[in-house]
């Protein structure tokens, strides 16, 4: 699947929060992280959304940490009692957790003496051995423990931490894509498209119905790390679409 | 946690599609299903997003099917080669899969003779023993096998199938919630709020920072199936917020 010797770099995401699972808050962070990973040539293989429940966070972090190159979590690192991600990640790695002097220093600078409440000090709880992830928006940092990157849940802060993470990870070969709009529906393009996928095993061909009030065509996306294979497959798909467009044009 | 004898009904969701994991398409279906389940008193406990990859779909469906009352999948039941959900669900349950005469009849009515292509006939592939889920939008149905409900990925079709599912499931006691806007930040409300959570173990108190350009307060959400416990906890939270509002009001 690749024309380089770069290994495939993979990732998993754990989104943490009761408010996502109740439908009250829509998760946008996993989509933001997905786009970030694609830009860095990293294959996002799995996302899990779990509640503010320590055993479930521990299980998800362990499962994904063992399976993928990188893991990203978002949510649950604020100052309130329902923010339990740091403790859960410490438990997942079986390391201790305590107030981290590096973070205490950041918080002391940000909050004047009596405004550095016990609740805010919770944000200084960092698992032993973790690296900090800079938070230029609101101060309290995220952290990286092993291959797990622990980010905030507020989208603006999550995005800022992700910018900080960019310098901490090694990406892979970029997956290039060609998108071809097909004016006929999936039911007509599906058969010959499956044959093209068989003929071009080094690319992945995705088919997405364009569906507003009624089916209005198909968006075909050809993806590959191999630029030569991508070009050949995209040309074959474009030729198929041209053929189908003529075949199914209104006759008069 | 409940004032009735109704058992807790739980659910898991599996979102299927490479296009979600690449960040190209934003998943809105899991949020729609989450809100639907909350309306029916069902606790959504976990969402997994997996690629168009049979072993990963099989693993996710098996894991969630064994753990929760209901499972909902969305995506991957169209007519093209990358639609592999029906086969994966059949494999997860170790049952056969073939053209289902009930679905063939639906498709024959919808598509005239030569437009019922081999690709469209793929949508008639239903695992043995499954019940159909009506699709009033585009015809080709979803299905239910065991406790797993297999829905389309196009949001409009997914929503229509979800309406059909409503009559096929038994909900639970509704979780009621009270939302209280707090004008001070999480760092100030966090300490006393944790104490209130300890005093009111039959409710769950969530704290969500209201964060636009800078922190602008906290949204506190008290949730419970127990109306009496909810009322008592919500009053205590409201009293705390009133106290903090006065304490931190601008003085002059």
Tab-separated table of C-alpha atoms in Angstrom:
chain	number	residue	atom	x	y	z
A	1	UNK	CA	0.000	0.000	0.000
A	2	UNK	CA	2.987	2.341	0.155
A	3	UNK	CA	5.718	3.397	-2.192
A	4	UNK	CA	8.094	4.336	0.600
A	5	UNK	CA	9.757	2.396	3.359
A	6	UNK	CA	8.013	4.448	6.051
A	7	UNK	CA	6.066	2.238	8.408
A	8	UNK	CA	2.328	2.810	8.748
A	9	UNK	CA	1.644	5.047	11.761
A	10	UNK	CA	-1.706	4.404	13.439
A	11	UNK	CA	-3.809	6.084	16.103
A	12	UNK	CA	-6.855	5.651	18.306
A	13	UNK	CA	-8.968	8.341	20.000
A	14	UNK	CA	-10.834	8.152	23.302
A	15	UNK	CA	-13.506	10.821	23.805
A	16	UNK	CA	-14.504	11.072	27.470
A	17	UNK	CA	-17.735	12.548	28.779
A	18	UNK	CA	-21.262	11.738	29.923
A	19	UNK	CA	-22.507	14.839	28.124
A	20	UNK	CA	-21.525	13.373	24.737
A	21	UNK	CA	-23.243	10.053	25.441
A	22	UNK	CA	-26.439	11.766	26.602
A	23	UNK	CA	-26.627	13.644	23.302
A	24	UNK	CA	-26.559	16.981	25.128
A	25	UNK	CA	-23.173	17.953	23.649
A	26	UNK	CA	-22.161	16.999	20.114
A	27	UNK	CA	-18.579	15.761	19.864
A	28	UNK	CA	-16.576	17.763	17.364
A	29	UNK	CA	-13.149	16.957	18.824
A	30	UNK	CA	-12.813	13.502	17.279
A	31	UNK	CA	-13.419	14.964	13.802
A	32	UNK	CA	-10.811	17.663	14.452
A	33	UNK	CA	-8.275	15.072	15.607
A	34	UNK	CA	-9.139	12.855	12.600
A	35	UNK	CA	-8.369	15.680	10.171
A	36	UNK	CA	-5.145	16.519	12.075
A	37	UNK	CA	-3.979	12.901	11.848
A	38	UNK	CA	-4.752	12.669	8.128
A	39	UNK	CA	-2.629	15.803	7.588
A	40	UNK	CA	0.227	14.042	9.379
A	41	UNK	CA	-0.101	10.783	7.413
A	42	UNK	CA	-1.362	8.908	10.466
A	43	UNK	CA	-4.163	6.340	10.062
A	44	UNK	CA	-6.890	6.855	12.649
A	45	UNK	CA	-8.176	3.316	13.147
A	46	UNK	CA	-10.696	3.628	15.960
A	47	UNK	CA	-12.568	6.142	18.111
A	48	UNK	CA	-14.235	5.227	21.383
A	49	UNK	CA	-16.580	7.502	23.316
A	50	UNK	CA	-16.850	6.507	26.983
A	51	UNK	CA	-18.522	8.038	30.041
A	52	UNK	CA	-16.902	9.731	33.058
A	53	UNK	CA	-16.339	6.268	34.515
A	54	UNK	CA	-12.864	5.231	35.610
A	55	UNK	CA	-12.983	1.519	34.706
A	56	UNK	CA	-14.292	2.321	31.223
A	57	UNK	CA	-11.636	4.991	30.612
A	58	UNK	CA	-8.915	2.628	31.853
A	59	UNK	CA	-10.142	-0.171	29.598
A	60	UNK	CA	-10.358	2.015	26.491
A	61	UNK	CA	-6.940	3.635	27.057
A	62	UNK	CA	-5.267	0.271	27.618
A	63	UNK	CA	-6.929	-1.359	24.605
A	64	UNK	CA	-6.030	1.430	22.198
A	65	UNK	CA	-2.573	2.098	23.679
A	66	UNK	CA	-1.601	-1.509	23.086
A	67	UNK	CA	-2.917	-1.558	19.558
A	68	UNK	CA	-1.937	1.743	17.920
A	69	UNK	CA	1.151	3.930	17.585
A	70	UNK	CA	-0.530	6.899	19.266
A	71	UNK	CA	-3.611	7.457	21.388
A	72	UNK	CA	-5.359	10.785	21.958
A	73	UNK	CA	-7.914	11.386	24.686
A	74	UNK	CA	-10.060	14.471	25.071
A	75	UNK	CA	-12.182	15.575	27.989
A	76	UNK	CA	-12.138	15.245	31.749
A	77	UNK	CA	-9.010	17.185	32.784
A	78	UNK	CA	-10.665	20.254	34.317
A	79	UNK	CA	-10.928	21.269	37.990
A	80	UNK	CA	-14.226	19.624	38.984
A	81	UNK	CA	-15.100	16.282	40.620
A	82	UNK	CA	-16.284	14.781	37.317
A	83	UNK	CA	-12.840	15.334	35.731
A	84	UNK	CA	-11.190	11.962	36.318
A	85	UNK	CA	-9.148	11.377	33.176
A	86	UNK	CA	-5.684	12.012	34.678
A	87	UNK	CA	-6.316	9.538	37.487
A	88	UNK	CA	-7.723	6.973	35.039
A	89	UNK	CA	-4.699	7.262	32.721
A	90	UNK	CA	-2.334	6.884	35.704
A	91	UNK	CA	-4.233	3.746	36.637
A	92	UNK	CA	-4.146	2.436	33.062
A	93	UNK	CA	-0.333	2.668	33.166
A	94	UNK	CA	-0.101	1.631	36.838
A	95	UNK	CA	1.891	4.713	37.848
A	96	UNK	CA	1.367	7.170	40.679
A	97	UNK	CA	-0.254	10.585	40.345
A	98	UNK	CA	0.347	13.738	42.363
A	99	UNK	CA	0.598	17.502	42.086
A	100	UNK	CA	3.300	18.129	39.495
A	101	UNK	CA	5.640	21.002	40.485
A	102	UNK	CA	5.916	22.127	36.830
A	103	UNK	CA	2.143	22.579	36.645
A	104	UNK	CA	1.876	24.085	40.117
A	105	UNK	CA	4.328	26.756	38.915
A	106	UNK	CA	2.188	27.441	35.806
A	107	UNK	CA	-0.981	27.702	37.894
A	108	UNK	CA	0.657	29.928	40.538
A	109	UNK	CA	1.648	32.349	37.815
A	110	UNK	CA	-1.876	32.354	36.379
A	111	UNK	CA	-3.941	32.486	39.565
A	112	UNK	CA	-3.190	34.891	42.378
A	113	UNK	CA	-2.749	33.460	45.830
A	114	UNK	CA	-6.271	32.932	47.087
A	115	UNK	CA	-7.730	32.220	43.635
A	116	UNK	CA	-5.590	29.087	43.253
A	117	UNK	CA	-8.341	27.014	44.799
A	118	UNK	CA	-8.134	23.340	45.727
A	119	UNK	CA	-10.319	22.668	42.682
A	120	UNK	CA	-7.850	24.442	40.368
A	121	UNK	CA	-4.995	22.549	42.019
A	122	UNK	CA	-6.667	19.353	40.742
A	123	UNK	CA	-5.432	20.426	37.303
A	124	UNK	CA	-1.849	20.012	38.579
A	125	UNK	CA	-2.406	16.272	39.137
A	126	UNK	CA	-0.197	14.622	36.510
A	127	UNK	CA	0.820	10.946	36.367
A	128	UNK	CA	4.450	10.198	37.238
A	129	UNK	CA	6.772	10.280	34.240
A	130	UNK	CA	4.459	12.243	31.952
A	131	UNK	CA	5.568	15.012	29.595
A	132	UNK	CA	3.466	18.171	29.595
A	133	UNK	CA	1.492	19.383	26.576
A	134	UNK	CA	1.427	23.160	26.398
A	135	UNK	CA	-1.910	24.955	26.684
A	136	UNK	CA	-1.499	28.536	25.431
A	137	UNK	CA	-5.222	29.230	25.816
A	138	UNK	CA	-6.001	28.631	29.474
A	139	UNK	CA	-2.755	27.573	31.113
A	140	UNK	CA	-3.407	24.166	32.667
A	141	UNK	CA	-1.500	21.731	30.413
A	142	UNK	CA	-2.359	18.357	28.968
A	143	UNK	CA	0.188	15.567	29.177
A	144	UNK	CA	1.680	12.601	27.373
A	145	UNK	CA	2.228	9.315	29.180
A	146	UNK	CA	3.689	6.515	27.080
A	147	UNK	CA	1.971	6.816	23.708
A	148	UNK	CA	-1.159	8.430	25.170
A	149	UNK	CA	-1.780	12.156	24.683
A	150	UNK	CA	-4.284	13.596	27.143
A	151	UNK	CA	-6.052	16.720	25.856
A	152	UNK	CA	-8.791	19.027	27.124
A	153	UNK	CA	-12.419	18.701	26.076
A	154	UNK	CA	-13.205	22.357	25.338
A	155	UNK	CA	-12.737	22.447	21.535
A	156	UNK	CA	-10.717	25.675	21.468
A	157	UNK	CA	-8.316	24.386	24.134
A	158	UNK	CA	-8.173	20.920	22.545
A	159	UNK	CA	-7.179	22.517	19.237
A	160	UNK	CA	-4.417	24.560	20.900
A	161	UNK	CA	-3.042	21.451	22.635
A	162	UNK	CA	-3.155	19.576	19.326
A	163	UNK	CA	-0.988	22.318	17.821
A	164	UNK	CA	1.475	21.677	20.676
A	165	UNK	CA	1.331	17.914	20.021
A	166	UNK	CA	2.378	18.370	16.377
A	167	UNK	CA	6.012	18.831	17.464
A	168	UNK	CA	5.873	15.730	19.714
A	169	UNK	CA	4.836	13.103	17.165
A	170	UNK	CA	6.340	11.535	14.073
A	171	UNK	CA	3.891	11.317	11.175
A	172	UNK	CA	3.766	8.873	8.286
A	173	UNK	CA	3.524	9.008	4.534
A	174	UNK	CA	0.552	11.122	3.517
A	175	UNK	CA	-2.469	9.366	2.018
A	176	UNK	CA	-3.343	11.253	-1.140
A	177	UNK	CA	-6.862	11.267	-2.494
A	178	UNK	CA	-8.725	12.115	-5.674
A	179	UNK	CA	-12.445	12.874	-5.475
A	180	UNK	CA	-14.594	12.274	-8.551
A	181	UNK	CA	-18.225	13.351	-8.653
A	182	UNK	CA	-20.410	10.816	-10.447
A	183	UNK	CA	-23.835	11.987	-11.625
A	184	UNK	CA	-25.438	8.536	-11.407
A	185	UNK	CA	-26.385	6.721	-8.226
A	186	UNK	CA	-24.510	4.055	-6.296
A	187	UNK	CA	-26.799	1.342	-7.629
A	188	UNK	CA	-25.580	1.957	-11.176
A	189	UNK	CA	-21.909	2.647	-10.515
A	190	UNK	CA	-21.557	-0.057	-7.840
A	191	UNK	CA	-20.991	-3.089	-10.077
A	192	UNK	CA	-18.228	-1.746	-12.348
A	193	UNK	CA	-16.693	0.122	-9.391
A	194	UNK	CA	-16.244	-3.140	-7.464
A	195	UNK	CA	-14.443	-4.532	-10.507
A	196	UNK	CA	-12.124	-1.476	-10.566
A	197	UNK	CA	-11.376	-1.948	-6.853
A	198	UNK	CA	-10.346	-5.562	-7.625
A	199	UNK	CA	-8.095	-4.362	-10.458
A	200	UNK	CA	-6.456	-1.694	-8.252
A	201	UNK	CA	-5.686	-3.359	-4.927
A	202	UNK	CA	-3.148	-0.692	-3.898
A	203	UNK	CA	-5.807	1.991	-3.623
A	204	UNK	CA	-8.954	2.228	-1.566
A	205	UNK	CA	-12.068	3.349	-3.429
A	206	UNK	CA	-14.849	4.792	-1.295
A	207	UNK	CA	-18.349	5.436	-2.585
A	208	UNK	CA	-20.603	7.984	-0.848
A	209	UNK	CA	-24.155	8.723	-1.934
A	210	UNK	CA	-24.922	12.394	-2.400
A	211	UNK	CA	-28.332	12.435	-0.791
A	212	UNK	CA	-30.346	15.530	-0.128
A	213	UNK	CA	-34.052	15.077	-0.611
A	214	UNK	CA	-33.471	12.193	-2.969
A	215	UNK	CA	-30.402	10.441	-4.372
A	216	UNK	CA	-28.497	12.900	-6.542
A	217	UNK	CA	-25.371	11.021	-7.528
A	218	UNK	CA	-22.304	9.537	-5.950
A	219	UNK	CA	-19.022	10.943	-4.659
A	220	UNK	CA	-16.155	8.574	-5.410
A	221	UNK	CA	-12.973	8.970	-3.371
A	222	UNK	CA	-9.799	7.152	-4.410
A	223	UNK	CA	-7.106	7.076	-1.710
A	224	UNK	CA	-3.566	5.742	-1.588
A	225	UNK	CA	-0.077	6.420	-0.272
A	226	UNK	CA	1.218	5.263	-3.680
A	227	UNK	CA	1.022	8.220	-6.085
A	228	UNK	CA	1.451	6.088	-9.224
A	229	UNK	CA	-1.223	3.595	-8.212
A	230	UNK	CA	-3.514	6.480	-7.216
A	231	UNK	CA	-3.137	8.172	-10.593
A	232	UNK	CA	-3.873	4.970	-12.530
A	233	UNK	CA	-6.920	4.102	-10.439
A	234	UNK	CA	-8.293	7.657	-10.519
A	235	UNK	CA	-8.028	7.696	-14.309
A	236	UNK	CA	-9.880	4.385	-14.524
A	237	UNK	CA	-12.633	5.679	-12.227
A	238	UNK	CA	-12.909	8.925	-14.218
A	239	UNK	CA	-13.239	6.896	-17.439
A	240	UNK	CA	-15.986	4.774	-15.863
A	241	UNK	CA	-17.845	7.893	-14.734
A	242	UNK	CA	-17.578	9.426	-18.220
A	243	UNK	CA	-18.995	6.221	-19.721
A	244	UNK	CA	-21.883	6.049	-17.237
A	245	UNK	CA	-22.676	9.746	-17.673
A	246	UNK	CA	-23.225	9.238	-21.396
A	247	UNK	CA	-25.076	5.938	-20.959
A	248	UNK	CA	-27.532	7.420	-18.467
A	249	UNK	CA	-27.879	10.910	-19.978
A	250	UNK	CA	-31.485	11.937	-20.661
A	251	UNK	CA	-32.271	10.881	-24.255
A	252	UNK	CA	-34.352	13.023	-26.595
B	1	UNK	CA	-30.199	5.436	41.310
B	2	UNK	CA	-33.883	4.809	40.437
B	3	UNK	CA	-37.180	5.208	42.200
B	4	UNK	CA	-38.884	2.567	40.082
B	5	UNK	CA	-38.349	-1.144	39.684
B	6	UNK	CA	-37.554	-0.784	35.975
B	7	UNK	CA	-34.161	-2.252	35.168
B	8	UNK	CA	-31.525	0.017	33.635
B	9	UNK	CA	-31.573	-0.337	29.837
B	10	UNK	CA	-28.195	0.243	28.173
B	11	UNK	CA	-26.917	0.654	24.646
B	12	UNK	CA	-23.771	0.825	22.537
B	13	UNK	CA	-23.301	2.384	19.093
B	14	UNK	CA	-20.938	1.305	16.312
B	15	UNK	CA	-20.323	3.924	13.605
B	16	UNK	CA	-18.800	2.330	10.510
B	17	UNK	CA	-16.859	4.153	7.818
B	18	UNK	CA	-13.380	5.088	6.625
B	19	UNK	CA	-14.696	8.533	5.703
B	20	UNK	CA	-15.422	9.344	9.364
B	21	UNK	CA	-11.958	8.217	10.519
B	22	UNK	CA	-10.220	10.233	7.804
B	23	UNK	CA	-12.005	13.371	9.005
B	24	UNK	CA	-13.557	13.879	5.566
B	25	UNK	CA	-17.094	13.339	6.870
B	26	UNK	CA	-18.188	14.474	10.333
B	27	UNK	CA	-20.273	11.902	12.180
B	28	UNK	CA	-23.617	13.310	13.247
B	29	UNK	CA	-25.426	9.972	13.517
B	30	UNK	CA	-24.036	8.977	16.917
B	31	UNK	CA	-25.266	12.263	18.412
B	32	UNK	CA	-28.713	11.710	16.873
B	33	UNK	CA	-28.861	8.178	18.280
B	34	UNK	CA	-27.636	9.445	21.675
B	35	UNK	CA	-30.481	11.960	21.877
B	36	UNK	CA	-33.004	9.292	20.729
B	37	UNK	CA	-31.831	6.907	23.462
B	38	UNK	CA	-32.013	9.582	26.170
B	39	UNK	CA	-35.617	10.275	25.109
B	40	UNK	CA	-36.341	6.563	25.590
B	41	UNK	CA	-34.666	6.341	29.008
B	42	UNK	CA	-31.839	4.209	27.628
B	43	UNK	CA	-28.267	4.800	28.851
B	44	UNK	CA	-25.830	5.030	25.952
B	45	UNK	CA	-22.639	3.668	27.500
B	46	UNK	CA	-20.188	3.534	24.609
B	47	UNK	CA	-19.687	4.566	20.980
B	48	UNK	CA	-17.061	3.018	18.740
B	49	UNK	CA	-16.120	4.336	15.309
B	50	UNK	CA	-14.437	1.683	13.166
B	51	UNK	CA	-13.294	1.521	9.526
B	52	UNK	CA	-14.802	-0.468	6.633
B	53	UNK	CA	-12.848	-3.484	7.876
B	54	UNK	CA	-14.647	-6.740	8.568
B	55	UNK	CA	-12.604	-8.002	11.541
B	56	UNK	CA	-12.903	-4.634	13.291
B	57	UNK	CA	-16.671	-4.440	12.706
B	58	UNK	CA	-17.085	-8.029	13.939
B	59	UNK	CA	-15.054	-7.314	17.077
B	60	UNK	CA	-16.922	-4.112	17.932
B	61	UNK	CA	-20.376	-5.645	17.337
B	62	UNK	CA	-19.554	-8.709	19.444
B	63	UNK	CA	-18.060	-6.671	22.292
B	64	UNK	CA	-20.978	-4.259	22.531
B	65	UNK	CA	-23.678	-6.871	21.861
B	66	UNK	CA	-22.456	-8.912	24.807
B	67	UNK	CA	-22.265	-5.943	27.115
B	68	UNK	CA	-25.366	-3.809	26.498
B	69	UNK	CA	-29.122	-4.280	26.122
B	70	UNK	CA	-29.147	-2.846	22.605
B	71	UNK	CA	-26.581	-2.085	19.927
B	72	UNK	CA	-27.048	0.285	16.990
B	73	UNK	CA	-24.760	0.375	13.980
B	74	UNK	CA	-24.817	2.960	11.236
B	75	UNK	CA	-23.120	2.932	7.859
B	76	UNK	CA	-22.040	0.361	5.320
B	77	UNK	CA	-25.338	-1.118	4.104
B	78	UNK	CA	-25.492	0.436	0.632
B	79	UNK	CA	-24.993	-1.185	-2.780
B	80	UNK	CA	-21.224	-0.719	-3.276
B	81	UNK	CA	-18.217	-2.937	-2.597
B	82	UNK	CA	-17.218	-0.934	0.486
B	83	UNK	CA	-20.588	-1.680	2.151
B	84	UNK	CA	-19.730	-4.735	4.235
B	85	UNK	CA	-21.728	-4.253	7.427
B	86	UNK	CA	-24.406	-6.904	6.756
B	87	UNK	CA	-21.778	-9.566	6.089
B	88	UNK	CA	-19.780	-8.515	9.154
B	89	UNK	CA	-22.844	-8.676	11.425
B	90	UNK	CA	-23.727	-12.137	10.038
B	91	UNK	CA	-20.175	-13.211	10.865
B	92	UNK	CA	-20.364	-11.671	14.346
B	93	UNK	CA	-23.410	-13.862	15.056
B	94	UNK	CA	-22.079	-16.850	13.048
B	95	UNK	CA	-25.174	-17.068	10.853
B	96	UNK	CA	-25.537	-17.297	7.079
B	97	UNK	CA	-26.363	-14.392	4.794
B	98	UNK	CA	-28.188	-14.404	1.461
B	99	UNK	CA	-30.670	-12.443	-0.633
B	100	UNK	CA	-33.749	-12.085	1.555
B	101	UNK	CA	-37.008	-12.621	-0.409
B	102	UNK	CA	-38.775	-9.921	1.641
B	103	UNK	CA	-36.180	-7.357	0.600
B	104	UNK	CA	-36.006	-8.604	-2.996
B	105	UNK	CA	-39.769	-7.927	-3.192
B	106	UNK	CA	-39.286	-4.379	-1.841
B	107	UNK	CA	-36.474	-3.673	-4.314
B	108	UNK	CA	-38.408	-5.170	-7.271
B	109	UNK	CA	-41.254	-2.796	-6.551
B	110	UNK	CA	-38.899	0.178	-6.337
B	111	UNK	CA	-36.589	-0.559	-9.280
B	112	UNK	CA	-37.872	-1.511	-12.697
B	113	UNK	CA	-36.547	-4.690	-14.246
B	114	UNK	CA	-33.204	-3.682	-15.691
B	115	UNK	CA	-32.508	-1.035	-13.053
B	116	UNK	CA	-32.426	-3.650	-10.289
B	117	UNK	CA	-28.693	-4.066	-10.794
B	118	UNK	CA	-26.488	-6.642	-9.125
B	119	UNK	CA	-25.153	-3.783	-6.981
B	120	UNK	CA	-28.649	-2.869	-5.778
B	121	UNK	CA	-29.351	-6.555	-5.117
B	122	UNK	CA	-26.494	-6.405	-2.575
B	123	UNK	CA	-28.898	-4.413	-0.401
B	124	UNK	CA	-31.121	-7.534	-0.210
B	125	UNK	CA	-28.359	-9.462	1.586
B	126	UNK	CA	-29.713	-9.945	5.117
B	127	UNK	CA	-28.375	-12.332	7.785
B	128	UNK	CA	-30.520	-15.406	8.490
B	129	UNK	CA	-33.107	-14.832	11.209
B	130	UNK	CA	-33.029	-11.032	11.100
B	131	UNK	CA	-36.097	-8.783	11.372
B	132	UNK	CA	-36.317	-5.940	8.876
B	133	UNK	CA	-36.248	-2.257	9.859
B	134	UNK	CA	-38.478	-0.185	7.608
B	135	UNK	CA	-36.876	2.516	5.450
B	136	UNK	CA	-39.593	4.879	4.235
B	137	UNK	CA	-37.043	7.183	2.594
B	138	UNK	CA	-35.195	5.033	0.082
B	139	UNK	CA	-36.702	1.551	0.323
B	140	UNK	CA	-33.816	-0.774	1.163
B	141	UNK	CA	-34.377	-1.716	4.809
B	142	UNK	CA	-32.085	-2.048	7.799
B	143	UNK	CA	-32.356	-5.079	10.015
B	144	UNK	CA	-32.214	-6.323	13.572
B	145	UNK	CA	-30.268	-9.455	14.454
B	146	UNK	CA	-30.282	-10.432	18.110
B	147	UNK	CA	-29.945	-7.148	19.988
B	148	UNK	CA	-28.115	-5.412	17.125
B	149	UNK	CA	-29.951	-2.830	14.997
B	150	UNK	CA	-28.260	-2.178	11.664
B	151	UNK	CA	-29.040	1.264	10.212
B	152	UNK	CA	-27.971	3.244	7.158
B	153	UNK	CA	-25.228	5.873	7.255
B	154	UNK	CA	-26.967	8.661	5.303
B	155	UNK	CA	-28.311	10.817	8.171
B	156	UNK	CA	-31.773	11.331	6.680
B	157	UNK	CA	-32.217	7.582	6.114
B	158	UNK	CA	-30.679	6.729	9.493
B	159	UNK	CA	-33.199	9.036	11.195
B	160	UNK	CA	-36.128	7.418	9.351
B	161	UNK	CA	-34.940	3.940	10.355
B	162	UNK	CA	-34.551	5.132	13.955
B	163	UNK	CA	-38.212	6.199	13.877
B	164	UNK	CA	-39.018	2.633	12.774
B	165	UNK	CA	-36.867	1.209	15.584
B	166	UNK	CA	-38.842	3.129	18.241
B	167	UNK	CA	-41.640	0.537	18.043
B	168	UNK	CA	-39.171	-2.378	18.279
B	169	UNK	CA	-37.454	-1.512	21.562
B	170	UNK	CA	-38.444	-1.237	25.208
B	171	UNK	CA	-37.128	1.897	26.877
B	172	UNK	CA	-36.310	2.552	30.509
B	173	UNK	CA	-37.120	5.121	33.143
B	174	UNK	CA	-36.317	8.583	31.844
B	175	UNK	CA	-33.324	10.399	33.308
B	176	UNK	CA	-34.523	13.873	34.235
B	177	UNK	CA	-32.151	16.790	34.386
B	178	UNK	CA	-31.994	20.323	35.739
B	179	UNK	CA	-29.521	22.768	34.207
B	180	UNK	CA	-28.264	25.652	36.333
B	181	UNK	CA	-26.125	28.408	34.845
B	182	UNK	CA	-23.393	29.512	37.221
B	183	UNK	CA	-21.726	32.877	36.558
B	184	UNK	CA	-18.405	31.916	38.152
B	185	UNK	CA	-15.835	29.542	36.697
B	186	UNK	CA	-15.250	25.855	37.421
B	187	UNK	CA	-12.209	26.664	39.529
B	188	UNK	CA	-14.378	28.492	42.080
B	189	UNK	CA	-17.458	26.270	42.055
B	190	UNK	CA	-15.492	23.003	41.856
B	191	UNK	CA	-14.686	22.531	45.547
B	192	UNK	CA	-18.168	23.022	47.057
B	193	UNK	CA	-19.713	21.209	44.067
B	194	UNK	CA	-17.670	18.075	44.804
B	195	UNK	CA	-19.010	18.206	48.371
B	196	UNK	CA	-22.603	18.456	47.065
B	197	UNK	CA	-21.987	15.444	44.806
B	198	UNK	CA	-20.850	13.490	47.896
B	199	UNK	CA	-23.986	14.565	49.789
B	200	UNK	CA	-26.283	13.571	46.879
B	201	UNK	CA	-25.070	10.170	45.652
B	202	UNK	CA	-28.357	9.389	43.829
B	203	UNK	CA	-27.814	12.160	41.286
B	204	UNK	CA	-25.016	12.832	38.868
B	205	UNK	CA	-23.728	16.405	38.770
B	206	UNK	CA	-21.908	17.422	35.608
B	207	UNK	CA	-19.890	20.612	35.297
B	208	UNK	CA	-19.226	22.142	31.868
B	209	UNK	CA	-17.187	25.279	31.359
B	210	UNK	CA	-18.867	27.899	29.203
B	211	UNK	CA	-15.859	28.907	27.156
B	212	UNK	CA	-15.959	31.236	24.234
B	213	UNK	CA	-12.955	33.489	23.958
B	214	UNK	CA	-12.306	33.179	27.654
B	215	UNK	CA	-13.970	31.373	30.548
B	216	UNK	CA	-17.436	32.849	31.064
B	217	UNK	CA	-18.957	30.694	33.752
B	218	UNK	CA	-20.064	27.137	34.265
B	219	UNK	CA	-23.114	25.133	33.219
B	220	UNK	CA	-24.113	22.698	35.954
B	221	UNK	CA	-26.308	19.761	34.990
B	222	UNK	CA	-27.935	17.623	37.667
B	223	UNK	CA	-29.309	14.296	36.392
B	224	UNK	CA	-31.245	11.476	37.987
B	225	UNK	CA	-34.015	8.951	37.438
B	226	UNK	CA	-35.171	9.738	40.985
B	227	UNK	CA	-37.353	12.865	40.863
B	228	UNK	CA	-37.208	13.501	44.622
B	229	UNK	CA	-33.417	13.169	44.790
B	230	UNK	CA	-33.100	15.361	41.688
B	231	UNK	CA	-35.203	18.127	43.218
B	232	UNK	CA	-33.246	18.134	46.474
B	233	UNK	CA	-29.862	18.165	44.716
B	234	UNK	CA	-30.914	20.843	42.218
B	235	UNK	CA	-32.073	23.093	45.058
B	236	UNK	CA	-28.751	22.628	46.844
B	237	UNK	CA	-26.824	23.450	43.654
B	238	UNK	CA	-29.003	26.516	43.031
B	239	UNK	CA	-28.360	27.723	46.603
B	240	UNK	CA	-24.606	27.250	46.106
B	241	UNK	CA	-24.719	29.222	42.851
B	242	UNK	CA	-26.675	32.036	44.542
B	243	UNK	CA	-24.069	32.180	47.311
B	244	UNK	CA	-21.123	32.217	44.873
B	245	UNK	CA	-22.796	34.840	42.698
B	246	UNK	CA	-22.994	37.253	45.620
B	247	UNK	CA	-19.520	36.358	46.929
B	248	UNK	CA	-17.873	37.007	43.547
B	249	UNK	CA	-20.018	39.944	42.397
B	250	UNK	CA	-18.005	43.028	41.406
B	251	UNK	CA	-17.654	45.181	44.505
B	252	UNK	CA	-17.779	48.950	44.367
